[in-house]
XYZ file of C-alpha atoms in Angstrom:
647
model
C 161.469 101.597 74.801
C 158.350 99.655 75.445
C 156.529 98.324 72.323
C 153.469 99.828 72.680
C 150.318 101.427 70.912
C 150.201 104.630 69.614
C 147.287 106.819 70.155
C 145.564 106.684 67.063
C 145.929 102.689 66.809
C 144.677 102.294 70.685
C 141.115 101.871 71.008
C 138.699 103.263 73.727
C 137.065 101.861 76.111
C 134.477 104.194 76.604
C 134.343 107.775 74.818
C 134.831 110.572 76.943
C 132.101 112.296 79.059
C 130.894 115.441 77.561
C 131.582 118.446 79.283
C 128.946 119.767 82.073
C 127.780 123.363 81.841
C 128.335 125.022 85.683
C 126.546 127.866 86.083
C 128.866 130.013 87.921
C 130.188 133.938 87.779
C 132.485 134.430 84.828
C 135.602 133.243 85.772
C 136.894 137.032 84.671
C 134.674 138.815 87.670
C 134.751 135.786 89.614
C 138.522 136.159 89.722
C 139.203 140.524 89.972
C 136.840 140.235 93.155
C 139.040 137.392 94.798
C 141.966 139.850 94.413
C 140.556 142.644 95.427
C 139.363 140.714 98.754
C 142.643 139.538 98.913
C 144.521 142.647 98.415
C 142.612 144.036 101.665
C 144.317 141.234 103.533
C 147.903 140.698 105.100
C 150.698 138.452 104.167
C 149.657 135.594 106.777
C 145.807 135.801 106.666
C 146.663 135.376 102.514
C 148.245 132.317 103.523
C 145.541 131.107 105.434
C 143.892 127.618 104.748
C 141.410 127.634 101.843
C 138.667 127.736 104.191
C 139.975 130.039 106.744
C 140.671 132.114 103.641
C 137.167 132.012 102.587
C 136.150 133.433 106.434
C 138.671 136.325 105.957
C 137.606 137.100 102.580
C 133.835 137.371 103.940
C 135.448 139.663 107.058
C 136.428 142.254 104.867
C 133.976 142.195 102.128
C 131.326 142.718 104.663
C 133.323 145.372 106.072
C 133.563 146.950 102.775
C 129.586 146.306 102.283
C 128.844 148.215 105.256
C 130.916 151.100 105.156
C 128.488 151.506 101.617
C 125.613 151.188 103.240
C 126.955 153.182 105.740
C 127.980 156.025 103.207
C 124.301 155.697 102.146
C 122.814 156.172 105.390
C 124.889 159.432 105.746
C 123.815 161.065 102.702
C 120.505 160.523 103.876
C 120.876 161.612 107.252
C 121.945 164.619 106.004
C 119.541 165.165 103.840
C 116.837 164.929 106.278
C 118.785 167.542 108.250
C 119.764 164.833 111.378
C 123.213 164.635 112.780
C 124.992 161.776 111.394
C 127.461 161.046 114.426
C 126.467 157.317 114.527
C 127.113 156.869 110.703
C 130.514 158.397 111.051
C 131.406 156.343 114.689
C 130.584 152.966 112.329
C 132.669 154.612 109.416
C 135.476 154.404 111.804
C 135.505 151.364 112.705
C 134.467 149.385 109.402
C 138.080 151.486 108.660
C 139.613 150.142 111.408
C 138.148 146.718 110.696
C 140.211 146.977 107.160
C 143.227 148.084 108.512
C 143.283 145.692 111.105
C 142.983 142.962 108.412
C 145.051 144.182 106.389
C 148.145 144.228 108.781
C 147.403 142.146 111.303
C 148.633 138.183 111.615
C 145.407 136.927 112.817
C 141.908 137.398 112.175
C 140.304 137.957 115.701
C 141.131 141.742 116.517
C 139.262 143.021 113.207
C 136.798 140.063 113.353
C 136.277 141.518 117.059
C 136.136 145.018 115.557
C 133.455 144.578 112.774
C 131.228 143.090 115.246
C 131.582 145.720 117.890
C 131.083 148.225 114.921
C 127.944 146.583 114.365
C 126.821 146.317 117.647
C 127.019 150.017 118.918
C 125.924 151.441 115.368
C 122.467 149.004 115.960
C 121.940 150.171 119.246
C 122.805 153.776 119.124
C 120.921 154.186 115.953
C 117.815 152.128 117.565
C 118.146 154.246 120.576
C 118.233 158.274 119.352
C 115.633 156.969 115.967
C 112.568 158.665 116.596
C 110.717 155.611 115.212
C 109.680 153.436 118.223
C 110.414 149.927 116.838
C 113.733 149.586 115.136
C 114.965 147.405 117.572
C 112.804 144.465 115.238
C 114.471 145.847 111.951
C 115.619 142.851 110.082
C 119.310 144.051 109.702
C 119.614 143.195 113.314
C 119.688 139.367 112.397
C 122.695 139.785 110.651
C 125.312 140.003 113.602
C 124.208 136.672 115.142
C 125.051 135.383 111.781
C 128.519 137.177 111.036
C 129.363 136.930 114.788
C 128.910 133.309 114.902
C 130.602 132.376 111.400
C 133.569 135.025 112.649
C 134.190 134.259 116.151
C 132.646 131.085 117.139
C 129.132 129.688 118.736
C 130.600 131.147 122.054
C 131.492 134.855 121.662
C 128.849 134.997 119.154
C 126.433 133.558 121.796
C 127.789 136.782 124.297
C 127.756 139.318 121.733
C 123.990 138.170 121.027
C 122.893 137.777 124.357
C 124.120 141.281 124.745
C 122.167 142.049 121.702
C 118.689 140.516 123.154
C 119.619 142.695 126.174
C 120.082 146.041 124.893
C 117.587 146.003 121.905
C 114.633 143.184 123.057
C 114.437 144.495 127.202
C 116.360 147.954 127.011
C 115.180 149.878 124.696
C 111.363 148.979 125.123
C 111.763 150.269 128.798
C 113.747 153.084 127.493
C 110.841 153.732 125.156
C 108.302 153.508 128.080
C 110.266 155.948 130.048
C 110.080 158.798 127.153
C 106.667 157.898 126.279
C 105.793 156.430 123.060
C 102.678 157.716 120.796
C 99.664 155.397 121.731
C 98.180 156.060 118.235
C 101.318 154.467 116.167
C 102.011 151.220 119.003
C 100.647 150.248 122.294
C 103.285 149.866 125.488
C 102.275 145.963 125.043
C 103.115 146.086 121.715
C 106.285 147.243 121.711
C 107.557 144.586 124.451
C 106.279 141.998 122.190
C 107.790 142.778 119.286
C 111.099 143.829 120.841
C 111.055 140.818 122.938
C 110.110 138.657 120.288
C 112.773 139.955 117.848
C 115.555 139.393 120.575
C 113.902 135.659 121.465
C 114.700 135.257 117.455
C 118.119 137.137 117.437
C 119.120 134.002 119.815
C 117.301 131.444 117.174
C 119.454 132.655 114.515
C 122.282 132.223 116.941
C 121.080 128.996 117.240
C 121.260 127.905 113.787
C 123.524 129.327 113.031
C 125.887 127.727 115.522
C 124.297 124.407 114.142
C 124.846 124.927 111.064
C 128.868 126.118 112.166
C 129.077 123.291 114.404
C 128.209 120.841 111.384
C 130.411 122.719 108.548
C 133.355 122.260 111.505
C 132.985 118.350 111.580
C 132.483 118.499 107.881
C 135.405 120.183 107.568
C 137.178 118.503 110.471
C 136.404 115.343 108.305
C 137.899 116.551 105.625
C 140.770 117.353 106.904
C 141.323 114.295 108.296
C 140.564 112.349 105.013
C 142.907 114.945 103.091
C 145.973 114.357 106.180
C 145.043 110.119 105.234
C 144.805 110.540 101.559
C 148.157 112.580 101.732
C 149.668 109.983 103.632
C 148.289 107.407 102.125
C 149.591 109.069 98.771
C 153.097 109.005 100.411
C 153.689 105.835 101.420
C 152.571 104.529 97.670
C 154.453 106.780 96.210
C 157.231 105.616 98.731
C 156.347 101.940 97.392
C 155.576 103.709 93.923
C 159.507 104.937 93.633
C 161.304 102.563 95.639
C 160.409 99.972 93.500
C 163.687 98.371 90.817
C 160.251 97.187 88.746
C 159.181 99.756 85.772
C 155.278 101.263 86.517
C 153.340 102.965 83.886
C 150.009 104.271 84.116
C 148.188 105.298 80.384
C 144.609 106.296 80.261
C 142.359 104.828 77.416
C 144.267 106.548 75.238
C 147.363 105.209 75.729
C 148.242 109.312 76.986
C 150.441 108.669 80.437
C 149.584 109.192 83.951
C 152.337 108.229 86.213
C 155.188 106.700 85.403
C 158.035 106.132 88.340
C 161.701 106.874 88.737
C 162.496 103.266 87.209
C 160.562 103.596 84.062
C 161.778 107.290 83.906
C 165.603 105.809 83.826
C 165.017 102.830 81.841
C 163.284 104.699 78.652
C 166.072 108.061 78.879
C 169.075 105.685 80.056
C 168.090 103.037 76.784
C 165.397 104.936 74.548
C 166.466 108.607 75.184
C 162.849 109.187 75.637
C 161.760 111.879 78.241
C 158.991 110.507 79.694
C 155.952 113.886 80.388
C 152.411 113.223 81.759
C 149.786 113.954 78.912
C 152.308 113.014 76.287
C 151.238 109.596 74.373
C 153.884 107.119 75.619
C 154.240 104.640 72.589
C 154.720 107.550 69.869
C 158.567 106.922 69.530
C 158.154 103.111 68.880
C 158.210 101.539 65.580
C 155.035 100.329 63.060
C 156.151 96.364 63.940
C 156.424 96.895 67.318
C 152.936 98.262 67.609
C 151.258 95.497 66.082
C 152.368 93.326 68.190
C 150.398 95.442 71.052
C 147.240 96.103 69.459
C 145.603 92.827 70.318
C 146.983 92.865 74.136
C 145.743 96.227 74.687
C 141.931 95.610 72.907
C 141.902 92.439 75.535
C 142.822 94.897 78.584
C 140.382 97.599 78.197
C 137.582 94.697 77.712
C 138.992 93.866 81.623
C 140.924 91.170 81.251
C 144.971 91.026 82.346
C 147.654 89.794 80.937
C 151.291 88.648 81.388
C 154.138 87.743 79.021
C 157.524 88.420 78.111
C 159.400 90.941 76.160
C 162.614 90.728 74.975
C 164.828 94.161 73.667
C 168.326 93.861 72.359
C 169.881 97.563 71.606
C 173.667 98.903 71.692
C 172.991 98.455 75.553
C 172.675 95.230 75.787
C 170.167 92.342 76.121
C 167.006 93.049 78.537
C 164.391 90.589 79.005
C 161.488 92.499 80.706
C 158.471 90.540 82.358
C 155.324 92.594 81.605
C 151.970 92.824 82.998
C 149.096 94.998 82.311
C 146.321 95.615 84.611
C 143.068 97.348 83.718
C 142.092 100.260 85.595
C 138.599 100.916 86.631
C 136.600 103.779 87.890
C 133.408 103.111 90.540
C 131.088 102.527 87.382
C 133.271 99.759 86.435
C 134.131 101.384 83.505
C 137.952 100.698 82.199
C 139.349 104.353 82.200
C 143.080 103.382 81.411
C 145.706 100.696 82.013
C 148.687 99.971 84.302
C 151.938 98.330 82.961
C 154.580 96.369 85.149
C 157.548 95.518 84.012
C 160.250 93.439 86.007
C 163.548 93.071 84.124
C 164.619 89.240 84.653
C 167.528 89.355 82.373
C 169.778 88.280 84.798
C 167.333 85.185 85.758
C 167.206 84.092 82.294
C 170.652 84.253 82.004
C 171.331 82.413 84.924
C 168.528 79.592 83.818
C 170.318 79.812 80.326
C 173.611 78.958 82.277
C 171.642 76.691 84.561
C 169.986 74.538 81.456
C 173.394 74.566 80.001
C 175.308 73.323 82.811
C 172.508 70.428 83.185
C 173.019 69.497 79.739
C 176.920 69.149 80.741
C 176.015 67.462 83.571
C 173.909 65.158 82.136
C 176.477 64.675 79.253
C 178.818 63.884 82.312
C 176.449 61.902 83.615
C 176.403 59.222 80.595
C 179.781 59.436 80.184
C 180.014 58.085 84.118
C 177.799 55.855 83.394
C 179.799 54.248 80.231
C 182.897 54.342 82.367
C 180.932 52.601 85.538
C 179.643 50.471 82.784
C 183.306 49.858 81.158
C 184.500 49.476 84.685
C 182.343 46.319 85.328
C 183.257 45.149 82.071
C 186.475 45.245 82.657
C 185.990 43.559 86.222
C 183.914 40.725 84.859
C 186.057 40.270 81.723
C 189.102 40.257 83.728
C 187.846 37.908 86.628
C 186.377 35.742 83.100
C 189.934 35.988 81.794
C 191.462 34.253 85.356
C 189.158 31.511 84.343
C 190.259 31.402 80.768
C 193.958 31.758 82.114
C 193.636 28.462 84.231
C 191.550 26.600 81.582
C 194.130 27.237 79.292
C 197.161 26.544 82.308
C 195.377 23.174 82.802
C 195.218 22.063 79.370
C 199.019 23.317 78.582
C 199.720 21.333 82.054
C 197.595 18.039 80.724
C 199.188 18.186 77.331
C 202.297 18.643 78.909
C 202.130 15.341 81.188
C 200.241 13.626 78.744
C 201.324 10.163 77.578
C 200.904 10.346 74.147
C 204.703 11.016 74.086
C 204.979 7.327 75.005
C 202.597 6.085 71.791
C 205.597 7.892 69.950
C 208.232 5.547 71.798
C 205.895 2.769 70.616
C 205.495 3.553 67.319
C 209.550 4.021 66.587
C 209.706 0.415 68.508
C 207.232 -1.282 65.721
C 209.161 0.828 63.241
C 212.165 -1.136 64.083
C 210.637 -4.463 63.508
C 208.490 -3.579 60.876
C 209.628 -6.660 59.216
C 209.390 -9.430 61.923
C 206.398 -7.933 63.520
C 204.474 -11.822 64.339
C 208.211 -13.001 65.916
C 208.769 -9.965 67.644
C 205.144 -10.070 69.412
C 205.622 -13.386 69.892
C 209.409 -13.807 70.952
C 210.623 -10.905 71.911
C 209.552 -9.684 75.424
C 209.222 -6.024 74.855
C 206.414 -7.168 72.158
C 205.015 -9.570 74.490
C 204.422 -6.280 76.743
C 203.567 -4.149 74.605
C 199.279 -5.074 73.972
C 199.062 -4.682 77.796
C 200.503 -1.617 77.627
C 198.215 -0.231 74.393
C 195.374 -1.003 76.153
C 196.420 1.126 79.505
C 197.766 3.948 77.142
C 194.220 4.088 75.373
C 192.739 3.860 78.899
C 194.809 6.870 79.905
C 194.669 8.848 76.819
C 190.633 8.794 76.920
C 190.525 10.252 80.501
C 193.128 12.980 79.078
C 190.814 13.470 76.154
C 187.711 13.877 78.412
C 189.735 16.064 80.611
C 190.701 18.496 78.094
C 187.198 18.615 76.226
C 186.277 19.778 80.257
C 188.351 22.488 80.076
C 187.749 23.752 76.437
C 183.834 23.571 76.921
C 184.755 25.931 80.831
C 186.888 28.069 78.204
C 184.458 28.354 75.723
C 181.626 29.116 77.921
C 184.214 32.291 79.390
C 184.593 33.478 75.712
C 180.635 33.486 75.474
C 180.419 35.327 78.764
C 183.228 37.995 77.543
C 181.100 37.792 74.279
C 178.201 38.668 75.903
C 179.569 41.353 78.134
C 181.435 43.279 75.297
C 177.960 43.091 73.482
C 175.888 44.827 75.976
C 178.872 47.284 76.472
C 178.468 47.668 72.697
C 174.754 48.412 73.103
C 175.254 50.778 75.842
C 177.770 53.098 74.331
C 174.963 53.307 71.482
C 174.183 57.229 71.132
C 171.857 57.952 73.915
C 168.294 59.792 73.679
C 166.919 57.035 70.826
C 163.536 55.376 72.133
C 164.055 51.498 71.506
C 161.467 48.588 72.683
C 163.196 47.327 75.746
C 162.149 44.468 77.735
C 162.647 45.326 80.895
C 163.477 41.909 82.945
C 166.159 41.177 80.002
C 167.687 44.533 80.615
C 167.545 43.874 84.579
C 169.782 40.985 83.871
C 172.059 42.794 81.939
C 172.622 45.183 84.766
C 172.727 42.307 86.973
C 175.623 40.261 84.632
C 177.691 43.433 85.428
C 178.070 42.099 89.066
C 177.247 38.385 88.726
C 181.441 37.391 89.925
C 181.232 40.198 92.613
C 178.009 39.006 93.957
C 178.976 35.232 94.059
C 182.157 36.044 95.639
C 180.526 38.441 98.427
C 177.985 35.651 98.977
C 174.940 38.190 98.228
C 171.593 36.276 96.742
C 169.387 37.894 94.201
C 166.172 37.394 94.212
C 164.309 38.087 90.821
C 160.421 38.749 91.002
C 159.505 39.378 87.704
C 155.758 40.112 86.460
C 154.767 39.331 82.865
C 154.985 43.001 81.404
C 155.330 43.914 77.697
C 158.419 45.427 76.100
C 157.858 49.284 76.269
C 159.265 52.443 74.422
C 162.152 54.243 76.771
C 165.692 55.169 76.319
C 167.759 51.987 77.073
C 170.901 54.145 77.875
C 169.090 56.062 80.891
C 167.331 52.818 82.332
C 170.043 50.641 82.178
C 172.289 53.791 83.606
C 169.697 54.043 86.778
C 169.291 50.105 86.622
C 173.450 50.010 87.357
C 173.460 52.534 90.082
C 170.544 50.941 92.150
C 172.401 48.010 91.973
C 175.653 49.090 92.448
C 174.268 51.033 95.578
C 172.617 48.402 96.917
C 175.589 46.074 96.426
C 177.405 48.763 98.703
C 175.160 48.821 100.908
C 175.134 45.065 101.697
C 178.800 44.787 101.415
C 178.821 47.884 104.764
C 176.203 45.571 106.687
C 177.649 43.250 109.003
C 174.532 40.809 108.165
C 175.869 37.228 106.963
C 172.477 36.811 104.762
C 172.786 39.406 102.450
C 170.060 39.670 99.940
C 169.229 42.020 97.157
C 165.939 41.566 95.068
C 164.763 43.126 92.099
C 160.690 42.945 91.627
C 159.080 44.595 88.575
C 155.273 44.545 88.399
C 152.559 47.230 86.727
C 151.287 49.596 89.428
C 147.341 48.796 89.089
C 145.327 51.671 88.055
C 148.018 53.873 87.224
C 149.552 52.749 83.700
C 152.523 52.416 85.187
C 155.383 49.711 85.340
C 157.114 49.842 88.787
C 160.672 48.376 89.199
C 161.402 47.774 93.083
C 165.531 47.228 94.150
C 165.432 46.265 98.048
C 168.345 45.095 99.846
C 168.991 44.183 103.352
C 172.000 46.394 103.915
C 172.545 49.487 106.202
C 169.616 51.455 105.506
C 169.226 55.044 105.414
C 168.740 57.381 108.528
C 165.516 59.184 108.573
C 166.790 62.374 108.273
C 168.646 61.643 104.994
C 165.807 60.410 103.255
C 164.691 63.663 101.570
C 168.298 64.367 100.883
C 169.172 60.811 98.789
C 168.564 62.535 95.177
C 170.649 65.908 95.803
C 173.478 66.963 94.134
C 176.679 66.015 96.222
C 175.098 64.242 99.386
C 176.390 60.550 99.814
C 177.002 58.305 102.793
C 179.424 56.606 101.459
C 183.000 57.350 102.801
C 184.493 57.374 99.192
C 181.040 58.302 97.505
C 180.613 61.651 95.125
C 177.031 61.984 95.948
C 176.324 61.785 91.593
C 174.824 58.638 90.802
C 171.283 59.186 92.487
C 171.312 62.191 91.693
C 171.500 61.761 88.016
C 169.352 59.027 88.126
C 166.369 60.931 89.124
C 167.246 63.459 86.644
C 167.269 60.437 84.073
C 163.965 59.083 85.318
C 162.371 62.678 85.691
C 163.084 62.955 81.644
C 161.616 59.679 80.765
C 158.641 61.212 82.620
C 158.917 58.853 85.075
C 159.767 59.348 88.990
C 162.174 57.618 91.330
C 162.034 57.099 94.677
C 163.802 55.399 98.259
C 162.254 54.205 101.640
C 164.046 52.744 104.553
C 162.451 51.645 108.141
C 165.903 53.026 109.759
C 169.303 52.507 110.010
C 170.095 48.556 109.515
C 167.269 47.624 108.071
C 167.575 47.861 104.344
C 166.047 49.726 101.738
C 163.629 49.946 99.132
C 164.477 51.790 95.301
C 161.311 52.494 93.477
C 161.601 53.258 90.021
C 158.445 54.780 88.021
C 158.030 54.855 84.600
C 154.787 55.085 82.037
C 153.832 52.279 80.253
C 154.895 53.232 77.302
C 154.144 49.886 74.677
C 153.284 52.150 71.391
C 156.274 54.163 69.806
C 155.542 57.560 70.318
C 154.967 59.581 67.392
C 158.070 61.599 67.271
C 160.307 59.002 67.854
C 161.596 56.421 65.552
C 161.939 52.990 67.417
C 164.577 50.397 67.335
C 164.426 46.852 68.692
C 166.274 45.702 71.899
């Protein structure tokens, strides 16, 4: 599934820690004894906690340890040729202390039992000895001990006390009633040591219920961490399994940890792999596919982490996975192993594939609304141009119409006819006698028609040159777009500007041109002069809303000190722009206009954004204008990818 290192390519981090030697019982003996402890136990104390299972253990197996050294003490009392009637009372109940344990549910009655045992086979045996002082025998110190770690500080603390009474004050005055033999131990002597012994019975008691008291909290405080750990355990694992993200954990030798229920799915549902803890994980991937890991996985286990993507195209389908791997280290700092995250984003990088493509249309959109918005002022401007050539052309068909020249024709057929008495006929006849006068007034009149008409043909003409010039900046703008060409800005300001030159003069709106000297720089004519047309075109609609009789628009381009940038300001007096709609101007289908789309800004700024440049809008309020700011890089040395072209 995941391209990853095998074993025997993946370096360690550290090499493992040899093996300590415990020195312990062989695990053999070590083991029959725990069963046969066990086996003397019920059902329920079996099922004890480990260290409550530990106390009951130590309950029977002293049990079992006394009735030996009970047995013991029998054989020799019989030997000896004394009655054994203690041994065999304490014989019963270490037996009942067994068979209490072994069917009882709880551990008190034969805890109880063995202690009581103990008790009465101390005393009694102190009390019919012949031997003066066995009420200081050492065994004596072991039922503060077992009744303490059995019972608790407080019944242990009774069954010592009673103890103290019956061994360290009782039997001494016991002893001084029957007499003692003053040779072997003095009267004073045997208080002492009795009273002494029972004073220490209690110290054992003492530290021992210390020592119990401090293994509780210990243990108390391990419980508690255990309960936190365990839930701490289960709300990570909750996180752990919930997860749709894929989480492997691999130690240094790429063998796996953990791995959760979405990495478990992914590799069987598109690998077939089962994933099993101790198995290496990247054993089923191919040679290529591990080379590509070696170097990532040498960089985590020297600490650091990395990130990238991974893309896998099977029978199932495309899945673009975004990986991580995270070094994991133990309290020396040491990196033991490695985590890997993986998030599958193929459905994000489909929808950015869809996203990037739909830009691209949009953008291809884009230009081709700008051509038509283009085409649409050229047809505008060359139509309102054509009106002018239309009545140019009406008045000179009109002058040439009315013109006199049709009475130099009359003229000329009169001198025809006397061609051959032309001195007599100016002369004699009347009509020639008229007719100088009337020369003169027809050359008179024919001149003003001349100058007339050469009027009209040069207002003609300069319409064709405006048409001309229109068409040819059309002709440039329907160029292919993208192509970096040295542009000089101001002249391509007044192209824009040419686009609306009739509507302007016939709305009454003033430009006002504030032009810095700037060099030509590199950018893509087709995008400026597309954001040049709507800033223009905006602001023209914006004046024409305003009921303001001075309606201005100005254009100012200047460099932007300090910044190495050129900045091209549109301002107009118009309507202005509410505050709230300010951060809204450049998104995708918000106008204010009634019949607006809400496209041209927004492409703009896209257009601006991919000349690396930035564009902007400001407004004090409603009615009070706005300012366009256009940003781009001063850009005056082709760029060496791009092949320029003059503008």
């Amino acid at each position: 599934m995941a391209n990853l290192l095998t074993p025997e390519t993946l370096p360690s981090a550290h090499p493992p820690p040899e093996p300590r030697e415990e020195v312990s019982a062989p695990p053999v003996v070590r083991s029959w004894l725990m069963d046969r402890l066990d086996s003397l136990l019920s059902e329920s104390l079996r099922r004890a906690e480990p260290s409550e299972l530990i106390r009951h253990r130590i309950m029977v197996g002293a049990a079992c340890f006394f009735s030996l050294i009970n047995v013991v003490f029998v054989l020799r009392s019989i030997s000896q040729g004394n009655h054994p009637y203690v041994a065999l009372l304490a014989s019963i109940g270490f037996l009942g202390t067994l068979v209490l344990a072994r069917r009882g549910r709880a551990p008190i009655a034969p805890a109880m039992v063995l202690l009581a045992t103990l008790f009465l086979g101390l005393v009694l045996t102190t009390f019919v000895s012949r031997r003066p002082t066995g009420g200081d025998h050492a065994v004596n110190m072991l039922l503060p001990v077992l009744a303490v770690y059995l019972v608790g500080p407080r019944l242990g603390l009774s069954i010592t006390l009673a103890l103290f009474v019956a061994l360290g004050l009782l039997h001494p005055y016991y002893r001084s009633q029957v007499g003692i033999d003053p040779s072997t131990l003095t009267l004073g002597g045997l208080w002492f040591s009795h009273v002494f012994a029972g004073i220490s019975s209690l110290g054992v008691w003492a530290l021992s219920s210390l020592h119990s008291t401090a293994r509780d909290a210990a243990q108390a405080t391990i419980e508690r961490t255990v309960r936190e750990l365990r839930d701490s355990q289960s709300k990570l694992n909750s996180v752990f399994e919930s997860t749709d993200d894929i989480v492997v954990s691999i130690d240094s030798q790429a063998r796996l940890l953990t791995a959760n229920s979405a990495a478990r799915f992914i590799y069987e549902h598109r690998g077939g792999i089962v994933l099993e803890p101790g198995t290496p994980l990247f054993q089923h991937e191919p040679p290529e596919s591990r080379k590509a890991w070696d170097a990532r996985l040498v960089q985590v286990l020297q600490g650091q982490r990395l990130r990238f993507e991974q893309i896998y195209e099977d029978q199932q389908g495309l899945l673009v996975l975004d990986t991580s791997v995270h070094p994991i280290v133990d309290e020396g700092g040491q990196v033991v192993g490695m985590t890997i995250f993986g998030r599958d984003v193929t459905a994000r990088r489909q929808a950015e594939a869809r996203l990037g493509e739909m830009h691209r249309t949009l953008v291809d959109v884009s230009r081709q609304a700008g051509m038509a918005e283009v085409a649409t002022g050229v047809l505008h401007n060359v139509g309102n141009t054509l009106n002018s050539v239309n009545i140019s052309t009406s008045l000179v068909i009109d002058q040439i119409r009315r013109s006199r020249v049709t009475s130099l024709a009359r003229v000329a057929t009169l001198l025809r006819e006397h061609l051959a008495d032309i001195p007599a006929f100016f002369a004699r006849d009347p009509q020639g006698q008229k007719l100088p006068p009337f020369l003169i007034a027809l050359s008179e009149q024919l001149q003003e028609e001349r100058e007339a008409m050469l009027r009209e043909m040069h207002s003609l003409g300069e319409s064709v040159e405006h048409i001309n010039s229109i068409v040819s900046m059309q002709q440039k703008h329907a160029r292919a777009a993208g192509a970096v060409e040295h542009v000089a800005v101001p002249r391509l300001i007044d192209e824009a500007l040419r686009l609306h030159a009739v509507s302007f003069e016939r709305l009454l709106i003033h430009v006002e041109r504030d032009y810095a000297e700037v060099p030509p720089i590199f950018v893509d004519r087709h995008k400026l002069l597309q954001i040049l047309i709507n800033l223009v075109s905006n602001a023209r609609h914006a004046l024409v809303a305003s009921p303001k009789k001075d309606k201005r628009l100005g254009i100012h381009v200047r460099r932007a000190p300090g910044t190495g940038h050129l900045h091209i300001e549109v301002t107009d007096n118009g309507v202005g722009i509410a505050p709230e709609n300010l951060g809204r101007m450049f998104s995708q289908g918000f106008t204010t206009k009634k019949m607006g789309h809400g496209f041209g800004l927004h492409i703009s700024a896209l257009a601006a954004a991919e000349m690396k440049g930035r564009l902007s809008c400001s407004s004090p309020g409603l009615e009070q204008g706005a300012t366009f700011l256009l940003e781009l890089p001063m850009q005056t040395e082709v760029p060496p990818d791009q092949d320029a072209e003059p503008s």
